[in-house]
Short mmCIF file of C-alpha atoms in Angstrom, two decimals:
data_model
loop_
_atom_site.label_atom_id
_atom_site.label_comp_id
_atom_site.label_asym_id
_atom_site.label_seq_id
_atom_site.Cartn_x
_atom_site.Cartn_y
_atom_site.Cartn_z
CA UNK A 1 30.85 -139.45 172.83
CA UNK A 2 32.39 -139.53 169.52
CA UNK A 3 29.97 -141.89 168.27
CA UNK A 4 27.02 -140.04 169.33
CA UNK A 5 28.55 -136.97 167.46
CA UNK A 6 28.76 -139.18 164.38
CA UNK A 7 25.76 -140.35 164.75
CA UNK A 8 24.60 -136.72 164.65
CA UNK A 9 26.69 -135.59 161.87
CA UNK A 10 25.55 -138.51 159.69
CA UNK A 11 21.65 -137.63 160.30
CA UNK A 12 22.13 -133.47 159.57
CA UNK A 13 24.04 -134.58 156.61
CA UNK A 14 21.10 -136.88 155.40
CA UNK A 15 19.04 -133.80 156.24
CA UNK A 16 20.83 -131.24 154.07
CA UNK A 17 21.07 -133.53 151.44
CA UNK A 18 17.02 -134.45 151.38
CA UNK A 19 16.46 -130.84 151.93
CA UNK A 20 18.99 -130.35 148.73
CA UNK A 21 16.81 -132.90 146.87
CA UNK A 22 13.61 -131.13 147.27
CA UNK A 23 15.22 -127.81 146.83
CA UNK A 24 16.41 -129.34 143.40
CA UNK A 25 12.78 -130.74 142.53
CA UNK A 26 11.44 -126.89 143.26
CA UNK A 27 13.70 -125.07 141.38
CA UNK A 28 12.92 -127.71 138.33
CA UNK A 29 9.10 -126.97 138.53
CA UNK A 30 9.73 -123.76 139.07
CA UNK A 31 12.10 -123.39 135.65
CA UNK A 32 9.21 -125.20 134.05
CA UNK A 33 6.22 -122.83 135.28
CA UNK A 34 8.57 -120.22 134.04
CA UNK A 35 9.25 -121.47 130.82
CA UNK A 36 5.34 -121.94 130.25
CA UNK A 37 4.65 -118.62 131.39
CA UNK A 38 7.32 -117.23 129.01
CA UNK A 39 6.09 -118.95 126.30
CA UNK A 40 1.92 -117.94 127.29
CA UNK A 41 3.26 -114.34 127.34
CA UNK A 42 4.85 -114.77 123.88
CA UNK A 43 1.81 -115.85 122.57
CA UNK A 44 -0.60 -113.32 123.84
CA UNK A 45 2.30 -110.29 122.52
CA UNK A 46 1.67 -111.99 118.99
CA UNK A 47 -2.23 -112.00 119.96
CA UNK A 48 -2.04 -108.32 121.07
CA UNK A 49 -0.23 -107.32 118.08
CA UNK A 50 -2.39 -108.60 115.46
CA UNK A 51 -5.43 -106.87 117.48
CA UNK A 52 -3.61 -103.57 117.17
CA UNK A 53 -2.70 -104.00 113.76
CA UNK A 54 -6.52 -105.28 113.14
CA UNK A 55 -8.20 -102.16 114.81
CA UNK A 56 -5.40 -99.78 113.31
CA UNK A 57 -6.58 -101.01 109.56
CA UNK A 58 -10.28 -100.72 110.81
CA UNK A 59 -9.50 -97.32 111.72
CA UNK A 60 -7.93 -96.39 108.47
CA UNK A 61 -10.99 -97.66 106.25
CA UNK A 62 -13.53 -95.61 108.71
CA UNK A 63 -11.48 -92.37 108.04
CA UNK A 64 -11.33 -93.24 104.71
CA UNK A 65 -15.13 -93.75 104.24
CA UNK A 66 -15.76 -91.04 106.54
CA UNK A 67 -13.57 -88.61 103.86
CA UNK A 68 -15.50 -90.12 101.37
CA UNK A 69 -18.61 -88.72 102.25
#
């Protein structure tokens, strides 16, 4: 009997510790999608900000020509 619970013991430990392992891989992708996402989202802020600041001075030199006339 107290092999057969051994026996046991040893296999759900050698489950928890592959289901550790691929818990571990996830959580690594998953830190790396996020990291790429952060950085995408970065990139289109500074995008979105030079837009704005594009159309702002567009709108500026159409008031000012529209004054103008």
């Amino acid at each position: 009997m107290d092999e057969q619970l051994n026996l046991m013991l040893h296999h759900k430990i050698d489950e928890l510790l592959a289901l550790c392992q691929e818990l571990l891989e996830e959580n690594q992708t998953l830190k790396a999608s996020e990291q790429a996402w952060r950085e995408e989202r970065a990139q289109l802020v500074e995008k979105n900000e030079l837009a704005r600041s594009k159309v702002e001075a567009m709108i500026s030199r159409l008031k000012a020509l529209e004054q103008e006339s």
